């Protein structure tokens, strides 16, 4: 039990009710070998300046390479990339083995076939309990594929098979809502 009166399993179950996208956060190690991990704790943070955040576990083997290089790419996975997510969720030495990827302008690995990617430098790192809160400044953006995203919900992958609806104007405060796209 935590001091809040619930255990980690209950907390994980409740947090699993929030649907997230799946990304791959990647950089190169000191030997210029690509390294990365699957990450669902990714979000847009600011439009001006363009900032994103992600939360790696403090025990992450990839995190030490991101921190050392000071840069990373975020590849947003599509629903056809469950196997990519699964490969990056495992603890193996070469998660890029057999995977097609392209270096970003900053030299970070981006996953081919992703919905899009962002090329970032590490701006700040904050304490987040057993995780870090890593803030990145976005320098380059990839083209956007119109495929559907890979989603994670209640401990499993989820697909979206319904047509996209025009959002209500009340969503203007959502950072990623583009009112111009609906005109």
N, CA, C and O atoms as a DFTB+ gen file, in Angstrom:
732 C
 N C O
     1  1       0.832      -1.193       0.000
     2  2       0.000       0.000       0.000
     3  2       0.875       1.253       0.000
     4  3       1.918       1.300       0.652
     5  1       0.437       2.247      -0.729
     6  2       1.130       3.531      -0.711
     7  2       0.555       4.378       0.412
     8  3      -0.427       4.004       1.052
     9  1       1.174       5.511       0.638
    10  2       0.646       6.414       1.659
    11  2      -0.728       6.956       1.275
    12  3      -1.467       7.447       2.128
    13  1      -1.071       6.865      -0.021
    14  2      -2.385       7.337      -0.478
    15  2      -3.502       6.338      -0.162
    16  3      -4.680       6.673      -0.291
    17  1      -3.147       5.109       0.253
    18  2      -4.163       4.141       0.631
    19  2      -4.562       3.160      -0.458
    20  3      -5.575       2.474      -0.322
    21  1      -3.786       3.074      -1.543
    22  2      -4.041       2.086      -2.593
    23  2      -2.708       1.526      -3.054
    24  3      -1.665       2.148      -2.853
    25  1      -2.740       0.347      -3.674
    26  2      -1.493      -0.268      -4.119
    27  2      -1.193       0.092      -5.576
    28  3      -2.033       0.662      -6.272
    29  1       0.018      -0.250      -6.025
    30  2       0.444       0.085      -7.381
    31  2      -0.419      -0.585      -8.440
    32  3      -0.676       0.000      -9.492
    33  1      -0.866      -1.800      -8.173
    34  2      -1.706      -2.512      -9.148
    35  2      -3.025      -1.774      -9.366
    36  3      -3.473      -1.636     -10.504
    37  1      -3.645      -1.302      -8.296
    38  2      -4.899      -0.542      -8.413
    39  2      -4.654       0.764      -9.158
    40  3      -5.452       1.152     -10.011
    41  1      -3.563       1.439      -8.842
    42  2      -3.229       2.686      -9.525
    43  2      -3.033       2.441     -11.020
    44  3      -3.544       3.194     -11.849
    45  1      -2.289       1.381     -11.362
    46  2      -2.064       1.039     -12.776
    47  2      -3.391       0.742     -13.480
    48  3      -3.597       1.164     -14.618
    49  1      -4.292       0.015     -12.803
    50  2      -5.596      -0.319     -13.379
    51  2      -6.410       0.950     -13.664
    52  3      -6.986       1.091     -14.744
    53  1      -6.454       1.852     -12.712
    54  2      -7.208       3.102     -12.899
    55  2      -6.588       3.938     -14.013
    56  3      -7.309       4.480     -14.851
    57  1      -5.254       4.049     -14.035
    58  2      -4.594       4.834     -15.084
    59  2      -4.778       4.189     -16.458
    60  3      -4.719       4.883     -17.473
    61  1      -5.000       2.870     -16.508
    62  2      -5.235       2.169     -17.763
    63  2      -6.538       2.559     -18.442
    64  3      -6.766       2.192     -19.594
    65  1      -7.389       3.292     -17.752
    66  2      -8.641       3.752     -18.342
    67  2      -8.421       4.945     -19.266
    68  3      -9.331       5.352     -19.988
    69  1      -7.212       5.504     -19.241
    70  2      -6.872       6.624     -20.106
    71  2      -6.181       6.085     -21.349
    72  3      -5.098       5.507     -21.250
    73  1      -6.782       6.263     -22.504
    74  2      -6.241       5.783     -23.772
    75  2      -5.065       6.675     -24.197
    76  3      -5.152       7.901     -24.137
    77  1      -3.970       6.045     -24.624
    78  2      -2.810       6.806     -25.081
    79  2      -2.376       6.318     -26.456
    80  3      -2.739       5.225     -26.890
    81  1      -1.598       7.142     -27.123
    82  2      -0.920       6.722     -28.330
    83  2       0.360       6.006     -27.949
    84  3       0.741       5.992     -26.778
    85  1       1.027       5.411     -28.930
    86  2       2.276       4.701     -28.685
    87  2       3.362       5.335     -29.548
    88  3       3.181       5.530     -30.750
    89  1       4.481       5.653     -28.924
    90  2       5.608       6.249     -29.630
    91  2       6.862       5.420     -29.388
    92  3       6.925       4.605     -28.468
    93  1       7.847       5.649     -30.229
    94  2       9.191       5.131     -30.003
    95  2      10.082       6.347     -29.802
    96  3      10.151       7.228     -30.659
    97  1      10.762       6.388     -28.665
    98  2      11.723       7.451     -28.370
    99  2      13.096       6.855     -28.660
   100  3      13.435       5.801     -28.120
   101  1      13.895       7.518     -29.510
   102  2      15.161       6.923     -29.944
   103  2      16.263       7.964     -30.082
   104  3      16.013       9.146     -30.315
   105  1      17.483       7.482     -29.929
   106  2      18.694       8.267     -30.112
   107  2      19.783       7.301     -30.562
   108  3      19.494       6.148     -30.884
   109  1      21.017       7.756     -30.588
   110  2      22.154       6.876     -30.875
   111  2      23.053       6.849     -29.653
   112  3      23.197       7.851     -28.953
   113  1      23.661       5.690     -29.400
   114  2      24.576       5.585     -28.269
   115  2      25.945       6.140     -28.671
   116  3      26.107       6.643     -29.783
   117  1      26.916       6.052     -27.783
   118  2      28.250       6.606     -28.035
   119  2      28.914       5.974     -29.250
   120  3      29.758       6.608     -29.885
   121  1      28.552       4.738     -29.588
   122  2      29.105       4.058     -30.762
   123  2      28.273       4.323     -32.022
   124  3      28.483       3.683     -33.053
   125  1      27.332       5.265     -31.938
   126  2      26.441       5.630     -33.048
   127  2      25.471       4.520     -33.420
   128  3      24.953       4.503     -34.536
   129  1      25.216       3.592     -32.502
   130  2      24.239       2.524     -32.704
   131  2      22.867       3.036     -32.240
   132  3      22.766       3.613     -31.157
   133  1      21.803       2.833     -33.047
   134  2      20.488       3.325     -32.628
   135  2      19.952       2.554     -31.417
   136  3      20.065       1.330     -31.343
   137  1      19.374       3.288     -30.482
   138  2      18.741       2.705     -29.297
   139  2      17.414       3.416     -29.071
   140  3      17.264       4.585     -29.429
   141  1      16.447       2.712     -28.477
   142  2      15.154       3.335     -28.240
   143  2      14.268       2.492     -27.354
   144  3      14.616       1.371     -26.983
   145  1      13.114       3.048     -27.020
   146  2      12.128       2.316     -26.221
   147  2      10.726       2.752     -26.599
   148  3      10.513       3.865     -27.080
   149  1       9.761       1.848     -26.373
   150  2       8.350       2.161     -26.600
   151  2       7.875       3.031     -25.444
   152  3       8.195       2.765     -24.286
   153  1       7.112       4.068     -25.763
   154  2       6.703       5.028     -24.743
   155  2       5.261       5.464     -24.979
   156  3       4.917       5.931     -26.065
   157  1       4.433       5.310     -23.972
   158  2       3.067       5.813     -24.056
   159  2       2.907       7.091     -23.240
   160  3       1.881       7.764     -23.342
   161  1       3.910       7.431     -22.429
   162  2       3.835       8.652     -21.621
   163  2       4.501       9.799     -22.374
   164  3       5.518      10.337     -21.937
   165  1       3.917      10.160     -23.500
   166  2       4.405      11.228     -24.370
   167  2       3.278      12.223     -24.571
   168  3       2.117      11.828     -24.686
   169  1       3.606      13.524     -24.616
   170  2       2.577      14.539     -24.834
   171  2       3.184      15.816     -25.401
   172  3       4.366      16.103     -25.209
   173  1       2.348      16.574     -26.102
   174  2       2.712      17.929     -26.495
   175  2       2.675      18.786     -25.236
   176  3       1.811      18.594     -24.381
   177  1       3.601      19.725     -25.117
   178  2       3.674      20.561     -23.919
   179  2       3.422      22.024     -24.232
   180  3       2.676      22.685     -23.509
   181  1       4.028      22.548     -25.296
   182  2       3.942      23.980     -25.594
   183  2       4.032      24.212     -27.097
   184  3       4.764      23.514     -27.799
   185  1       3.280      25.198     -27.585
   186  2       3.388      25.587     -28.989
   187  2       4.484      26.629     -29.198
   188  3       5.150      26.632     -30.234
   189  1       4.671      27.509     -28.221
   190  2       5.648      28.587     -28.338
   191  2       6.407      28.742     -27.032
   192  3       5.923      29.405     -26.115
   193  1       7.589      28.142     -26.929
   194  2       8.319      27.402     -27.957
   195  2       7.743      25.999     -28.147
   196  3       6.995      25.520     -27.294
   197  1       8.082      25.335     -29.256
   198  2       7.556      23.988     -29.489
   199  2       8.248      22.968     -28.575
   200  3       9.411      22.619     -28.780
   201  1       7.509      22.500     -27.565
   202  2       8.054      21.557     -26.586
   203  2       7.163      20.327     -26.478
   204  3       5.943      20.407     -26.622
   205  1       7.797      19.194     -26.223
   206  2       7.103      17.937     -25.944
   207  2       7.680      17.377     -24.647
   208  3       8.719      17.831     -24.166
   209  1       6.988      16.382     -24.090
   210  2       7.538      15.713     -22.923
   211  2       7.298      14.223     -23.018
   212  3       6.359      13.765     -23.669
   213  1       8.159      13.481     -22.361
   214  2       7.972      12.035     -22.197
   215  2       8.550      11.665     -20.845
   216  3       9.343      12.407     -20.265
   217  1       8.142      10.507     -20.355
   218  2       8.527      10.106     -19.002
   219  2       9.169       8.718     -18.996
   220  3       8.464       7.714     -18.890
   221  1      10.501       8.650     -19.108
   222  2      11.173       7.347     -19.043
   223  2      11.351       6.898     -17.595
   224  3      11.486       7.720     -16.689
   225  1      11.349       5.583     -17.394
   226  2      11.662       5.043     -16.073
   227  2      13.107       5.389     -15.734
   228  3      13.966       5.428     -16.615
   229  1      13.366       5.635     -14.475
   230  2      14.731       5.959     -14.063
   231  2      15.683       4.791     -14.291
   232  3      16.894       4.994     -14.381
   233  1      15.158       3.578     -14.386
   234  2      15.990       2.399     -14.623
   235  2      16.171       2.078     -16.109
   236  3      16.818       1.087     -16.448
   237  1      15.610       2.899     -16.996
   238  2      15.692       2.655     -18.440
   239  2      17.136       2.656     -18.923
   240  3      17.898       3.578     -18.631
   241  1      17.510       1.603     -19.672
   242  2      18.851       1.552     -20.265
   243  2      18.985       2.567     -21.392
   244  3      20.075       3.092     -21.620
   245  1      17.894       2.854     -22.102
   246  2      17.940       3.816     -23.200
   247  2      18.076       5.241     -22.686
   248  3      18.731       6.072     -23.316
   249  1      17.454       5.528     -21.536
   250  2      17.466       6.897     -21.018
   251  2      18.886       7.442     -20.877
   252  3      19.135       8.599     -21.218
   253  1      19.821       6.630     -20.380
   254  2      21.179       7.129     -20.171
   255  2      21.804       7.587     -21.495
   256  3      22.617       8.512     -21.505
   257  1      21.433       6.951     -22.603
   258  2      21.957       7.354     -23.915
   259  2      21.297       8.655     -24.386
   260  3      21.958       9.509     -24.977
   261  1      20.008       8.801     -24.126
   262  2      19.311      10.042     -24.495
   263  2      19.899      11.203     -23.697
   264  3      20.184      12.266     -24.249
   265  1      20.076      10.991     -22.408
   266  2      20.634      12.043     -21.559
   267  2      22.053      12.417     -22.001
   268  3      22.403      13.596     -22.032
   269  1      22.865      11.416     -22.341
   270  2      24.246      11.671     -22.766
   271  2      24.315      12.389     -24.113
   272  3      25.143      13.281     -24.299
   273  1      23.443      12.002     -25.054
   274  2      23.479      12.621     -26.390
   275  2      22.796      13.987     -26.397
   276  3      23.140      14.852     -27.202
   277  1      21.831      14.177     -25.503
   278  2      21.110      15.443     -25.450
   279  2      20.116      15.632     -26.575
   280  3      19.639      16.744     -26.805
   281  1      19.794      14.546     -27.286
   282  2      18.854      14.650     -28.402
   283  2      18.102      13.335     -28.558
   284  3      18.555      12.288     -28.098
   285  1      16.943      13.404     -29.216
   286  2      16.125      12.217     -29.431
   287  2      15.100      12.492     -30.505
   288  3      14.791      13.645     -30.805
   289  1      14.574      11.423     -31.086
   290  2      13.452      11.520     -32.022
   291  2      12.274      10.777     -31.421
   292  3      12.443       9.804     -30.686
   293  1      11.092      11.242     -31.740
   294  2       9.851      10.594     -31.333
   295  2       9.161      10.139     -32.607
   296  3       8.820      10.966     -33.453
   297  1       8.950       8.835     -32.757
   298  2       8.199       8.289     -33.892
   299  2       6.823       7.887     -33.379
   300  3       6.717       7.107     -32.433
   301  1       5.771       8.415     -33.995
   302  2       4.389       8.106     -33.601
   303  2       3.931       6.897     -34.414
   304  3       3.868       6.953     -35.642
   305  1       3.611       5.804     -33.717
   306  2       3.280       4.560     -34.411
   307  2       1.845       4.514     -34.910
   308  3       0.931       5.054     -34.286
   309  1       1.669       3.852     -36.060
   310  2       0.354       3.614     -36.627
   311  2      -0.170       2.256     -36.195
   312  3       0.584       1.424     -35.691
   313  1      -1.468       2.033     -36.393
   314  2      -2.095       0.797     -35.903
   315  2      -1.535      -0.473     -36.547
   316  3      -1.753      -1.566     -36.025
   317  1      -0.835      -0.355     -37.642
   318  2      -0.225      -1.520     -38.280
   319  2       1.161      -1.821     -37.699
   320  3       1.846      -2.722     -38.182
   321  1       1.577      -1.081     -36.675
   322  2       2.926      -1.234     -36.140
   323  2       2.964      -1.826     -34.726
   324  3       3.852      -1.505     -33.936
   325  1       1.996      -2.690     -34.416
   326  2       2.000      -3.366     -33.111
   327  2       3.297      -4.136     -32.893
   328  3       3.838      -4.134     -31.787
   329  1       3.798      -4.787     -33.926
   330  2       5.026      -5.583     -33.776
   331  2       6.222      -4.694     -33.458
   332  3       7.126      -5.108     -32.732
   333  1       6.235      -3.473     -33.995
   334  2       7.309      -2.526     -33.681
   335  2       7.239      -2.145     -32.204
   336  3       8.249      -2.151     -31.501
   337  1       6.036      -1.817     -31.747
   338  2       5.847      -1.479     -30.341
   339  2       6.280      -2.632     -29.437
   340  3       6.978      -2.423     -28.444
   341  1       5.866      -3.839     -29.783
   342  2       6.214      -5.014     -28.972
   343  2       7.723      -5.226     -28.939
   344  3       8.276      -5.549     -27.888
   345  1       8.395      -5.047     -30.076
   346  2       9.852      -5.213     -30.125
   347  2      10.553      -4.199     -29.227
   348  3      11.534      -4.533     -28.563
   349  1      10.060      -2.975     -29.203
   350  2      10.694      -1.933     -28.400
   351  2      10.280      -1.985     -26.939
   352  3      10.880      -1.310     -26.103
   353  1       9.269      -2.771     -26.622
   354  2       8.853      -2.949     -25.240
   355  2       9.635      -4.043     -24.530
   356  3       9.545      -4.181     -23.310
   357  1      10.396      -4.816     -25.282
   358  2      11.191      -5.914     -24.695
   359  2      12.576      -5.408     -24.303
   360  3      13.059      -4.405     -24.828
   361  1      13.189      -6.104     -23.393
   362  2      14.540      -5.775     -22.945
   363  2      15.540      -6.636     -23.703
   364  3      15.987      -7.671     -23.209
   365  1      15.887      -6.193     -24.910
   366  2      16.882      -6.884     -25.744
   367  2      17.957      -5.876     -26.145
   368  3      17.739      -4.667     -26.068
   369  1      19.094      -6.367     -26.564
   370  2      20.210      -5.475     -26.892
   371  2      19.972      -4.625     -28.139
   372  3      20.237      -3.424     -28.116
   373  1      19.475      -5.224     -29.232
   374  2      19.304      -4.471     -30.478
   375  2      17.845      -4.485     -30.914
   376  3      17.413      -5.385     -31.633
   377  1      17.102      -3.499     -30.483
   378  2      15.682      -3.403     -30.830
   379  2      15.483      -2.974     -32.278
   380  3      14.385      -3.109     -32.819
   381  1      16.533      -2.459     -32.909
   382  2      16.449      -2.028     -34.302
   383  2      16.788      -3.145     -35.288
   384  3      16.714      -2.940     -36.500
   385  1      17.157      -4.317     -34.787
   386  2      17.517      -5.436     -35.648
   387  2      16.348      -5.795     -36.571
   388  3      15.258      -6.125     -36.103
   389  1      16.586      -5.727     -37.890
   390  2      15.564      -6.060     -38.876
   391  2      14.536      -4.966     -39.118
   392  3      13.602      -5.165     -39.896
   393  1      14.685      -3.832     -38.479
   394  2      13.722      -2.731     -38.607
   395  2      14.267      -1.652     -39.537
   396  3      15.444      -1.296     -39.468
   397  1      13.409      -1.143     -40.400
   398  2      13.824      -0.053     -41.294
   399  2      13.654       1.280     -40.565
   400  3      12.611       1.555     -39.973
   401  1      14.703       2.096     -40.624
   402  2      14.678       3.405     -39.996
   403  2      15.531       4.369     -40.813
   404  3      16.365       3.964     -41.623
   405  1      15.296       5.661     -40.573
   406  2      15.989       6.722     -41.297
   407  2      16.509       7.737     -40.288
   408  3      15.797       8.082     -39.345
   409  1      17.748       8.227     -40.466
   410  2      18.233       9.262     -39.549
   411  2      17.523      10.595     -39.796
   412  3      17.279      10.984     -40.938
   413  1      17.202      11.273     -38.715
   414  2      16.574      12.598     -38.782
   415  2      17.650      13.640     -39.101
   416  3      18.832      13.299     -39.151
   417  1      17.264      14.906     -39.318
   418  2      18.273      15.947     -39.534
   419  2      19.287      16.066     -38.387
   420  3      20.442      16.420     -38.622
   421  1      18.863      15.775     -37.149
   422  2      19.797      15.806     -36.018
   423  2      20.542      14.483     -35.838
   424  3      21.360      14.352     -34.928
   425  1      20.263      13.498     -36.706
   426  2      20.940      12.211     -36.644
   427  2      20.257      11.174     -35.784
   428  3      20.816      10.101     -35.555
   429  1      19.052      11.468     -35.299
   430  2      18.302      10.518     -34.487
   431  2      17.574       9.508     -35.365
   432  3      17.128       9.863     -36.456
   433  1      17.439       8.256     -34.920
   434  2      16.702       7.264     -35.706
   435  2      15.189       7.518     -35.672
   436  3      14.606       7.688     -34.601
   437  1      14.565       7.544     -36.852
   438  2      13.107       7.628     -36.959
   439  2      12.621       6.337     -37.620
   440  3      13.243       5.833     -38.555
   441  1      11.513       5.816     -37.126
   442  2      10.997       4.531     -37.596
   443  2      10.249       4.720     -38.910
   444  3       9.275       5.470     -38.975
   445  1      10.709       4.037     -39.960
   446  2      10.029       4.100     -41.257
   447  2       8.606       3.560     -41.107
   448  3       8.379       2.583     -40.392
   449  1       7.651       4.200     -41.785
   450  2       6.261       3.770     -41.742
   451  2       5.466       4.344     -40.587
   452  3       4.279       4.048     -40.450
   453  1       6.102       5.168     -39.744
   454  2       5.379       5.804     -38.635
   455  2       4.432       6.868     -39.165
   456  3       4.569       7.329     -40.298
   457  1       3.464       7.255     -38.330
   458  2       2.524       8.313     -38.735
   459  2       3.245       9.636     -38.944
   460  3       2.927      10.383     -39.869
   461  1       4.214       9.924     -38.085
   462  2       5.044      11.113     -38.200
   463  2       6.179      10.989     -37.199
   464  3       6.257      10.001     -36.468
   465  1       7.054      11.973     -37.160
   466  2       8.138      11.996     -36.188
   467  2       8.487      13.432     -35.831
   468  3       8.174      14.369     -36.566
   469  1       9.136      13.580     -34.696
   470  2       9.642      14.859     -34.223
   471  2      11.107      14.686     -33.854
   472  3      11.477      13.673     -33.260
   473  1      11.941      15.648     -34.193
   474  2      13.372      15.629     -33.919
   475  2      13.636      16.669     -32.834
   476  3      13.335      17.848     -33.020
   477  1      14.194      16.241     -31.706
   478  2      14.252      17.104     -30.523
   479  2      15.619      17.133     -29.871
   480  3      16.433      16.224     -30.036
   481  1      15.850      18.205     -29.122
   482  2      16.971      18.268     -28.195
   483  2      16.397      18.293     -26.788
   484  3      15.302      18.802     -26.553
   485  1      17.153      17.738     -25.869
   486  2      16.722      17.660     -24.477
   487  2      16.829      19.039     -23.846
   488  3      17.919      19.607     -23.772
   489  1      15.716      19.576     -23.395
   490  2      15.644      20.933     -22.844
   491  2      15.767      20.952     -21.323
   492  3      16.440      21.815     -20.758
   493  1      15.110      19.991     -20.661
   494  2      15.084      19.973     -19.203
   495  2      14.674      18.580     -18.732
   496  3      13.997      17.847     -19.453
   497  1      15.084      18.226     -17.532
   498  2      14.700      16.951     -16.922
   499  2      14.265      17.235     -15.491
   500  3      14.992      17.861     -14.718
   501  1      13.072      16.766     -15.152
   502  2      12.517      16.970     -13.819
   503  2      12.308      15.625     -13.138
   504  3      12.230      14.593     -13.803
   505  1      12.219      15.637     -11.816
   506  2      11.961      14.420     -11.069
   507  2      10.481      14.073     -11.168
   508  3       9.617      14.939     -11.030
   509  1      10.204      12.807     -11.407
   510  2       8.828      12.338     -11.466
   511  2       8.666      11.025     -10.720
   512  3       8.112      10.072     -11.267
   513  1       9.133      10.957      -9.493
   514  2       9.018       9.719      -8.726
   515  2       9.946       8.660      -9.274
   516  3      11.160       8.860      -9.299
   517  1       9.397       7.518      -9.722
   518  2      10.244       6.469     -10.288
   519  2      10.514       6.692     -11.780
   520  3      11.121       5.848     -12.440
   521  1      10.062       7.823     -12.300
   522  2      10.307       8.227     -13.689
   523  2      10.975       9.601     -13.710
   524  3      10.956      10.339     -12.724
   525  1      11.562       9.921     -14.858
   526  2      12.003      11.285     -15.139
   527  2      10.897      11.941     -15.961
   528  3      10.124      11.247     -16.621
   529  1      10.817      13.247     -15.928
   530  2       9.966      14.009     -16.833
   531  2      10.935      14.740     -17.761
   532  3      11.556      15.729     -17.372
   533  1      11.053      14.249     -18.974
   534  2      12.007      14.793     -19.935
   535  2      11.280      15.744     -20.875
   536  3      10.285      15.375     -21.500
   537  1      11.779      16.958     -20.969
   538  2      11.184      17.977     -21.841
   539  2      12.117      18.196     -23.023
   540  3      13.312      18.435     -22.848
   541  1      11.564      18.113     -24.222
   542  2      12.358      18.280     -25.430
   543  2      11.878      19.442     -26.270
   544  3      10.679      19.700     -26.370
   545  1      12.824      20.141     -26.873
   546  2      12.516      21.216     -27.826
   547  2      12.500      20.607     -29.218
   548  3      13.462      19.956     -29.625
   549  1      11.420      20.814     -29.944
   550  2      11.254      20.239     -31.285
   551  2      11.943      21.133     -32.310
   552  3      11.705      22.340     -32.360
   553  1      12.805      20.519     -33.133
   554  2      13.545      21.252     -34.167
   555  2      13.083      20.915     -35.576
   556  3      13.110      21.772     -36.459
   557  1      12.658      19.673     -35.794
   558  2      12.218      19.237     -37.123
   559  2      11.007      18.331     -36.969
   560  3      10.853      17.631     -35.968
   561  1      10.148      18.363     -37.988
   562  2       8.939      17.535     -38.005
   563  2       8.914      16.689     -39.267
   564  3       9.337      17.136     -40.334
   565  1       8.416      15.467     -39.141
   566  2       8.263      14.596     -40.294
   567  2       6.947      14.843     -40.995
   568  3       6.059      15.505     -40.458
   569  1       6.826      14.310     -42.194
   570  2       5.550      14.359     -42.907
   571  2       4.527      13.556     -42.111
   572  3       4.892      12.689     -41.316
   573  1       3.248      13.849     -42.327
   574  2       2.176      13.177     -41.600
   575  2       1.474      12.190     -42.518
   576  3       1.003      12.561     -43.593
   577  1       1.403      10.936     -42.095
   578  2       0.690       9.883     -42.797
   579  2      -0.760       9.912     -42.300
   580  3      -0.997      10.173     -41.121
   581  1      -1.719       9.650     -43.169
   582  2      -3.129       9.730     -42.742
   583  2      -3.665       8.405     -42.204
   584  3      -4.874       8.261     -42.025
   585  1      -2.786       7.435     -41.944
   586  2      -3.215       6.164     -41.351
   587  2      -3.696       6.394     -39.917
   588  3      -3.509       7.476     -39.361
   589  1      -4.299       5.400     -39.340
   590  2      -4.815       5.505     -37.973
   591  2      -3.703       5.202     -36.959
   592  3      -2.782       4.442     -37.260
   593  1      -3.787       5.793     -35.758
   594  2      -2.745       5.611     -34.755
   595  2      -2.843       4.274     -34.032
   596  3      -3.907       3.658     -33.969
   597  1      -1.705       3.839     -33.485
   598  2      -1.678       2.701     -32.582
   599  2      -2.015       3.232     -31.191
   600  3      -1.346       4.130     -30.679
   601  1      -3.041       2.676     -30.598
   602  2      -3.490       3.134     -29.281
   603  2      -3.298       2.035     -28.250
   604  3      -3.282       0.848     -28.578
   605  1      -3.153       2.451     -26.996
   606  2      -3.002       1.527     -25.886
   607  2      -4.058       1.872     -24.840
   608  3      -4.158       3.016     -24.397
   609  1      -4.853       0.855     -24.448
   610  2      -5.983       1.084     -23.544
   611  2      -6.233      -0.172     -22.726
   612  3      -6.330      -1.269     -23.274
   613  1      -6.338      -0.010     -21.422
   614  2      -6.601      -1.120     -20.510
   615  2      -5.631      -2.284     -20.701
   616  3      -6.021      -3.451     -20.651
   617  1      -4.360      -1.944     -20.921
   618  2      -3.331      -2.969     -21.011
   619  2      -3.251      -3.696     -22.334
   620  3      -2.601      -4.738     -22.419
   621  1      -3.899      -3.176     -23.378
   622  2      -3.881      -3.842     -24.682
   623  2      -3.925      -2.804     -25.804
   624  3      -4.257      -1.641     -25.575
   625  1      -3.589      -3.236     -27.006
   626  2      -3.679      -2.349     -28.162
   627  2      -5.137      -2.175     -28.558
   628  3      -5.959      -3.067     -28.345
   629  1      -5.450      -1.031     -29.130
   630  2      -6.807      -0.684     -29.532
   631  2      -6.729      -0.002     -30.888
   632  3      -5.805       0.772     -31.140
   633  1      -7.681      -0.279     -31.756
   634  2      -7.712       0.407     -33.043
   635  2      -8.935       1.304     -33.110
   636  3      -9.911       1.110     -32.385
   637  1      -8.861       2.284     -33.990
   638  2      -9.986       3.196     -34.196
   639  2     -10.554       2.921     -35.568
   640  3      -9.914       3.217     -36.577
   641  1     -11.732       2.366     -35.618
   642  2     -12.344       2.027     -36.891
   643  2     -13.545       2.900     -37.228
   644  3     -14.269       2.614     -38.182
   645  1     -13.762       3.950     -36.463
   646  2     -14.877       4.850     -36.763
   647  2     -14.345       6.081     -37.496
   648  3     -13.176       6.430     -37.333
   649  1     -15.185       6.750     -38.304
   650  2     -14.717       7.951     -39.004
   651  2     -14.464       9.086     -38.007
   652  3     -15.125       9.187     -36.973
   653  1     -13.502       9.926     -38.342
   654  2     -13.175      11.055     -37.474
   655  2     -14.296      12.088     -37.525
   656  3     -14.775      12.445     -38.601
   657  1     -14.705      12.559     -36.367
   658  2     -15.768      13.552     -36.259
   659  2     -15.169      14.951     -36.110
   660  3     -14.085      15.115     -35.550
   661  1     -15.883      15.949     -36.614
   662  2     -15.441      17.329     -36.422
   663  2     -15.585      17.680     -34.949
   664  3     -16.668      17.525     -34.385
   665  1     -14.511      18.153     -34.314
   666  2     -14.596      18.459     -32.894
   667  2     -15.404      19.734     -32.635
   668  3     -15.537      20.600     -33.499
   669  1     -15.923      19.812     -31.440
   670  2     -16.664      21.002     -31.027
   671  2     -15.691      22.161     -30.841
   672  3     -14.527      21.951     -30.501
   673  1     -16.165      23.373     -31.064
   674  2     -15.311      24.543     -30.890
   675  2     -14.849      24.686     -29.446
   676  3     -13.904      25.425     -29.170
   677  1     -15.499      23.995     -28.528
   678  2     -15.098      24.057     -27.123
   679  2     -13.741      23.406     -26.884
   680  3     -13.200      23.497     -25.782
   681  1     -13.183      22.750     -27.902
   682  2     -11.890      22.094     -27.756
   683  2     -10.719      23.012     -28.106
   684  3      -9.584      22.546     -28.205
   685  1     -10.974      24.294     -28.293
   686  2      -9.916      25.221     -28.682
   687  2      -8.760      25.246     -27.698
   688  3      -7.638      25.569     -28.087
   689  1      -8.998      24.915     -26.437
   690  2      -7.918      24.932     -25.454
   691  2      -7.049      23.679     -25.541
   692  3      -6.009      23.619     -24.886
   693  1      -7.445      22.674     -26.331
   694  2      -6.621      21.477     -26.505
   695  2      -5.414      21.852     -27.351
   696  3      -5.565      22.407     -28.439
   697  1      -4.232      21.554     -26.863
   698  2      -2.996      21.954     -27.513
   699  2      -2.883      21.422     -28.936
   700  3      -2.360      22.117     -29.808
   701  1      -3.360      20.208     -29.190
   702  2      -3.176      19.604     -30.511
   703  2      -4.376      19.768     -31.441
   704  3      -4.372      19.208     -32.537
   705  1      -5.398      20.515     -31.041
   706  2      -6.556      20.725     -31.891
   707  2      -6.251      21.817     -32.892
   708  3      -5.845      22.912     -32.502
   709  1      -6.435      21.547     -34.163
   710  2      -6.169      22.510     -35.222
   711  2      -7.494      22.944     -35.838
   712  3      -8.049      22.262     -36.698
   713  1      -7.984      24.083     -35.383
   714  2      -9.281      24.561     -35.874
   715  2      -9.271      24.813     -37.378
   716  3     -10.306      24.697     -38.034
   717  1      -8.114      25.154     -37.923
   718  2      -8.016      25.401     -39.353
   719  2      -8.207      24.157     -40.196
   720  3      -8.586      24.251     -41.364
   721  1      -7.950      22.992     -39.619
   722  2      -8.093      21.744     -40.358
   723  2      -9.557      21.411     -40.615
   724  3      -9.857      20.593     -41.484
   725  1     -10.460      22.023     -39.885
   726  2     -11.881      21.689     -40.000
   727  2     -12.662      22.734     -40.796
   728  3     -13.884      22.634     -40.904
   729  1     -11.997      23.705     -41.339
   730  2     -12.695      24.745     -42.114
   731  2     -12.911      24.329     -43.540
   732  3     -13.482      25.086     -44.325
